[in-house]
Coordinates of C-alpha atoms and ligand atoms in Angstrom, one line a residue:
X445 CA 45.6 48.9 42.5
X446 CA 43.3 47.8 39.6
X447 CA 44.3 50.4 36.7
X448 CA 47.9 50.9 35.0
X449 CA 48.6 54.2 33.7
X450 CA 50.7 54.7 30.4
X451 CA 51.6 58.5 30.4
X452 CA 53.5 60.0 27.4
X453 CA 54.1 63.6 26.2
X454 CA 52.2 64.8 23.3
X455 CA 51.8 68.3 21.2
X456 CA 54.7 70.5 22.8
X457 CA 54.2 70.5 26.7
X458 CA 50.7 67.9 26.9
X459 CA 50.9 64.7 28.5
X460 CA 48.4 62.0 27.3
X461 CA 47.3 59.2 29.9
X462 CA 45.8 55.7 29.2
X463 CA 44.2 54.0 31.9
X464 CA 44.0 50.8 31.9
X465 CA 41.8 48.2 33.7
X466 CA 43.5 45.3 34.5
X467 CA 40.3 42.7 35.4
X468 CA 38.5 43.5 32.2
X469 CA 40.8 45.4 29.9
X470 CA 38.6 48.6 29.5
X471 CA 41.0 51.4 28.3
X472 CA 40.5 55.2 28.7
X473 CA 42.0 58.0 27.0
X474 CA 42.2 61.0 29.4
X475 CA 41.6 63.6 27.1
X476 CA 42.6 63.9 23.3
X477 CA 45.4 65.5 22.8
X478 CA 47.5 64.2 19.6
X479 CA 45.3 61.3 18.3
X480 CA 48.2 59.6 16.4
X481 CA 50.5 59.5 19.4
X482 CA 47.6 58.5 21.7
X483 CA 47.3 55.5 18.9
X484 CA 50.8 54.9 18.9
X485 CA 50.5 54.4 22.5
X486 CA 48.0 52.1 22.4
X487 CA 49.1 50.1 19.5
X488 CA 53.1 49.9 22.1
X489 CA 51.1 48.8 25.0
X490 CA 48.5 46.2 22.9
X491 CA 46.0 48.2 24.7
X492 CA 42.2 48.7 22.5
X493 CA 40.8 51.6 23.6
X494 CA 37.2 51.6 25.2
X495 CA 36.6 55.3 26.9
X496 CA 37.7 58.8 26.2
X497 CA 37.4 61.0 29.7
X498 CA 37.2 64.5 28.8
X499 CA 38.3 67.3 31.5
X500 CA 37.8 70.0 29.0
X501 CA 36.6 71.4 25.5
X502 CA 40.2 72.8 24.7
X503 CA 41.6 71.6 21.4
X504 CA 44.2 70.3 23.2
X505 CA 42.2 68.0 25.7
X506 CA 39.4 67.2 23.2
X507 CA 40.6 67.8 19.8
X508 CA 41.4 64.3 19.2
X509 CA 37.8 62.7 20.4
X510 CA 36.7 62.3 16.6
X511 CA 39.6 60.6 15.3
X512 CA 40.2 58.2 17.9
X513 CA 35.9 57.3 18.1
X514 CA 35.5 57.0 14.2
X515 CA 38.6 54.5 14.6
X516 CA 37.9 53.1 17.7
X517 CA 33.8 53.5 18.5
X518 CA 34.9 54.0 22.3
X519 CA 32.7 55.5 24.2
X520 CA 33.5 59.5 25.1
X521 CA 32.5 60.8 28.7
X522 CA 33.1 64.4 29.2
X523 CA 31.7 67.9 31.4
X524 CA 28.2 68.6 31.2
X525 CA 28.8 71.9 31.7
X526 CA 30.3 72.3 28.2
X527 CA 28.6 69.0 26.6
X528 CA 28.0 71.3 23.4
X529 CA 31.9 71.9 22.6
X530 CA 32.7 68.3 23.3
X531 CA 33.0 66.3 20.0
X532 CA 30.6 62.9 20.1
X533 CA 29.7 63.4 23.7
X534 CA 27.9 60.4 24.6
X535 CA 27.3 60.7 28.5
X536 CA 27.7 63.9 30.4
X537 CA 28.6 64.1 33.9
X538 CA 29.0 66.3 37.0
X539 CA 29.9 66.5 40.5
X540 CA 29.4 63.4 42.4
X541 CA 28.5 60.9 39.1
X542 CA 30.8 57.8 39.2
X543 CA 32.4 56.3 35.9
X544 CA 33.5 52.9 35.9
X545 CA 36.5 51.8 33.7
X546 CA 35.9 48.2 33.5
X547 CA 35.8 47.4 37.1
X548 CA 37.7 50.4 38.0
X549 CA 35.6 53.3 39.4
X550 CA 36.4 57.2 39.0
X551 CA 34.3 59.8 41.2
X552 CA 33.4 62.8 39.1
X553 CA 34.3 66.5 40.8
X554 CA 33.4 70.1 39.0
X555 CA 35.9 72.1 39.6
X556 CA 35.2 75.6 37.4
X557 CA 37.9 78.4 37.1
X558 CA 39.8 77.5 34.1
X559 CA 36.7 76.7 31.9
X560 CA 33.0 76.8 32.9
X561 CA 32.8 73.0 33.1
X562 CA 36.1 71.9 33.6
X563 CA 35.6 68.5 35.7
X564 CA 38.1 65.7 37.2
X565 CA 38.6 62.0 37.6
X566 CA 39.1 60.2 41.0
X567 CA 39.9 57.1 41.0
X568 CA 40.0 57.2 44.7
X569 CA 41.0 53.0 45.3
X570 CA 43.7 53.8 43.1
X571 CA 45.1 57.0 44.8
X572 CA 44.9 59.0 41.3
X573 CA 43.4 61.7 39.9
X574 CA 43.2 63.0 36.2
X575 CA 43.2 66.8 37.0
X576 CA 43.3 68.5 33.3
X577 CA 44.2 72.2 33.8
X578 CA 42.9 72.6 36.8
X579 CA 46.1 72.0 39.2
X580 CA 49.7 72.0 37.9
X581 CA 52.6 70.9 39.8
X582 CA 53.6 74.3 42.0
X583 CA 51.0 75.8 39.9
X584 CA 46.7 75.8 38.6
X585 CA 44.9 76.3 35.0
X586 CA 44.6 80.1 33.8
X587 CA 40.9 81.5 34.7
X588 CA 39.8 81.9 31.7
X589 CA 35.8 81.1 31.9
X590 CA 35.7 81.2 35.6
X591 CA 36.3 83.4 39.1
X592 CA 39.0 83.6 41.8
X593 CA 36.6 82.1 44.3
X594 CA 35.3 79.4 41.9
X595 CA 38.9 78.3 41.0
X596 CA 40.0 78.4 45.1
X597 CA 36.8 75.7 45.9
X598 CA 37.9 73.4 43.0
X599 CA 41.5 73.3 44.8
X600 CA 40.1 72.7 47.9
X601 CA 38.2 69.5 46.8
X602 CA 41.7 68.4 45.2
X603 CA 43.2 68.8 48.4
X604 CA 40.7 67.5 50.0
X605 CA 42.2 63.9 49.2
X606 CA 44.5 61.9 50.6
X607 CA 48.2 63.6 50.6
X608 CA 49.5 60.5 48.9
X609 CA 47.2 60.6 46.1
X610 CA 48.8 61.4 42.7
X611 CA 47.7 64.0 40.9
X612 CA 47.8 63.4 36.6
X613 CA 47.8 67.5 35.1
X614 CA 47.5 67.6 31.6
X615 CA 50.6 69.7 31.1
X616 CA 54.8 69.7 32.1
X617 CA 54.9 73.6 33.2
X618 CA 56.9 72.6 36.4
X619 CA 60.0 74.3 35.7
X620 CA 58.1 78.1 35.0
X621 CA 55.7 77.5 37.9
X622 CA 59.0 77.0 40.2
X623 CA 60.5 80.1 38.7
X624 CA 56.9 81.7 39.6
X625 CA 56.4 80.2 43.1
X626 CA 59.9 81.2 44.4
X627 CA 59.2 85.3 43.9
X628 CA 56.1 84.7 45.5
X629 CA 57.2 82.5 48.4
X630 CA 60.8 82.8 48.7
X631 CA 60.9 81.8 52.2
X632 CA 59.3 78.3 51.5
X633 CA 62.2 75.9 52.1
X634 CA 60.1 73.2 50.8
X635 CA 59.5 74.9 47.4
X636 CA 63.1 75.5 47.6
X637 CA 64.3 72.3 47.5
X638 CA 61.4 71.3 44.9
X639 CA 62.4 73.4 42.5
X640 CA 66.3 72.7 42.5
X641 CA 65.2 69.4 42.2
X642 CA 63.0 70.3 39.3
X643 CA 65.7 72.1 37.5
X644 CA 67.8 69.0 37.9
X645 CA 64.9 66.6 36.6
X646 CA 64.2 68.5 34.0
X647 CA 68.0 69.3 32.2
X648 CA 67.6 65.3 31.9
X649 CA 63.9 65.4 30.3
X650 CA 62.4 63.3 33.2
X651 CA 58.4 64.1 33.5
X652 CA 57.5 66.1 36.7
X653 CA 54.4 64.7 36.5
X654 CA 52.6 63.2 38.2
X655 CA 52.9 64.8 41.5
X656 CA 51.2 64.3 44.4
X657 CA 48.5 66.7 47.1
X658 CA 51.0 66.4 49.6
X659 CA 53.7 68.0 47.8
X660 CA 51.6 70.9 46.2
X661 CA 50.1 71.5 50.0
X662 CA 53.9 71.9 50.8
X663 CA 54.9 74.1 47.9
X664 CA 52.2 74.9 45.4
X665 CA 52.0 79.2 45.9
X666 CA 48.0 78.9 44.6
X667 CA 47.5 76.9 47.5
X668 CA 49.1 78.4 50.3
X669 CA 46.9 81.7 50.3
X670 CA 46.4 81.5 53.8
X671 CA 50.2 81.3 54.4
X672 CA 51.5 84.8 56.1
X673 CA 54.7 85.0 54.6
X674 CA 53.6 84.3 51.5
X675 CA 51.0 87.4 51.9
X676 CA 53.1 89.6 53.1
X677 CA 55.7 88.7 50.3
X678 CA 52.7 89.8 47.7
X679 CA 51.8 92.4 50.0
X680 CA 48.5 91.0 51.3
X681 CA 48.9 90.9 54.7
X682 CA 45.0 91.2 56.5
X683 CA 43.5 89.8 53.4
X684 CA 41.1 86.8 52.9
X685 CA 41.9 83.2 50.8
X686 CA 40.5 84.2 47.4
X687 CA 41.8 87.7 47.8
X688 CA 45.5 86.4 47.8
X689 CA 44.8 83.3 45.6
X690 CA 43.8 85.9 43.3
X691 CA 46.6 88.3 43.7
X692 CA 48.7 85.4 43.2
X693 CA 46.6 83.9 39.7
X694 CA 47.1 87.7 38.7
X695 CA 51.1 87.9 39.2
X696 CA 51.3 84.9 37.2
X697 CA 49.7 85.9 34.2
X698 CA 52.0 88.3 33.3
X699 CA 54.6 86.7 35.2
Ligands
ZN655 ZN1 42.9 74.0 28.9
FE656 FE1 45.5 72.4 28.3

């Protein structure tokens, strides 16, 4: 393990994440979301930040990139599928590039659906993933730029990694995607359990994040759109993955 993360809440429901390398003291910012509390996190950990890692263009994952590069000149890595609405993009990358963090290396994956260009960070020795707004904990990003069947393949590559690997989403909507899941998957006795344990978690304001691929495989509704009960309980019994993913992504947004 050759990165410490520093994860602390920011706007009303962000989380902001500083990675830090331990060999060479590189620091990134995953995303900008409030850049005085990402300073005051920095300034608590004696940290000097050295990258920004943009999922995103949304003001709330890249408002903060001018602020924190005019004080800091750090270096700001982001999608190049939306390098134009990323503030002082210096390198763009895409599926497959590789970003090192000091000595500390993060493989690159696209995963479209809830923008155009939305892309993640695998910092695969580490076992941790920056995951933006693509995959929430029992829940994924809104499609707002992208398809059903683009949003399904991004899940796929995130679940695609080892179940133990921990999963970094941008935002604490754990307690409404276990309100969501459950009328969608009521018979899930894993997702039951989750989510009273949620509820307790969260009366005492500990973070549900991050969580893990093995425990959204086990309870995450947007993943389980091959699961029969869970079709028949939305009334898609005979249809495909994306068909139920989507009836599913469509429930929730007006959930
Ligand atoms: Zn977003
Ligand atoms: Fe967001």
């Amino acid at each position: 393990m050759a990165i410490d993360i520093h994860q602390f809440p920011c706007l009303s429901d962000n989380y902001g994440f500083l990675a830090h390398d331990r060999d060479t003291g590189a620091v990134a910012s995953i995303d900008t979301p409030d850049p005085d509390a990402i300073n005051a996190a920095l300034s608590e950990k004696g940290w000097t930040l050295s990258h920004i890692l943009n999922t995103h263009w949304h003001p709330d994952h890249a408002g903060g990139n001018a602020a924190l590069k005019e004080k800091w000149s750090c270096e700001i890595i982001g999608p190049r599928g939306e390098a134009s609405k990323i503030p002082g993009l210096d390198r763009a990358v895409g599926e497959g590039d590789l970003v090192m963090l000091g000595k500390s290396r993060a493989i690159v994956h696209d995963t479209p659906g809830h923008t155009a260009g939305h892309i993640i960070y695998h910092f695969e020795d580490d076992g941790s993933a920056f995951v933006g707004d693509t995959i929430f904990a029992m829940g994924c990003g809104r499609l707002f730029e992208g398809t059903p069947e683009q949003m399904w393949g991004s899940l796929q590559k995130i679940i695609a990694m080892p179940p133990e690997t921990k999963l970094y989403c941008a935002h604490e909507y754990t307690k409404a995607n276990a309100a969501f899941a459950l009328t969608v998957d009521p018979q899930n006795q894993d997702l039951r359990a989750r989510a009273a344990e949620v509820e307790r978690l969260r009366a005492k304001g500990v973070p549900t994040v991050p969580t893990s691929v093995g425990a959204e495989q086990a309870t995450n509704p947007f993943l389980r759109a091959e699961n029969e009960q869970l079709k028949a309980a939305i009334g898609m019994t005979g249809a495909n993955a994306v068909e139920t993913f989507a009836e599913t992504r469509r429930r929730k947004d007006s959930f």
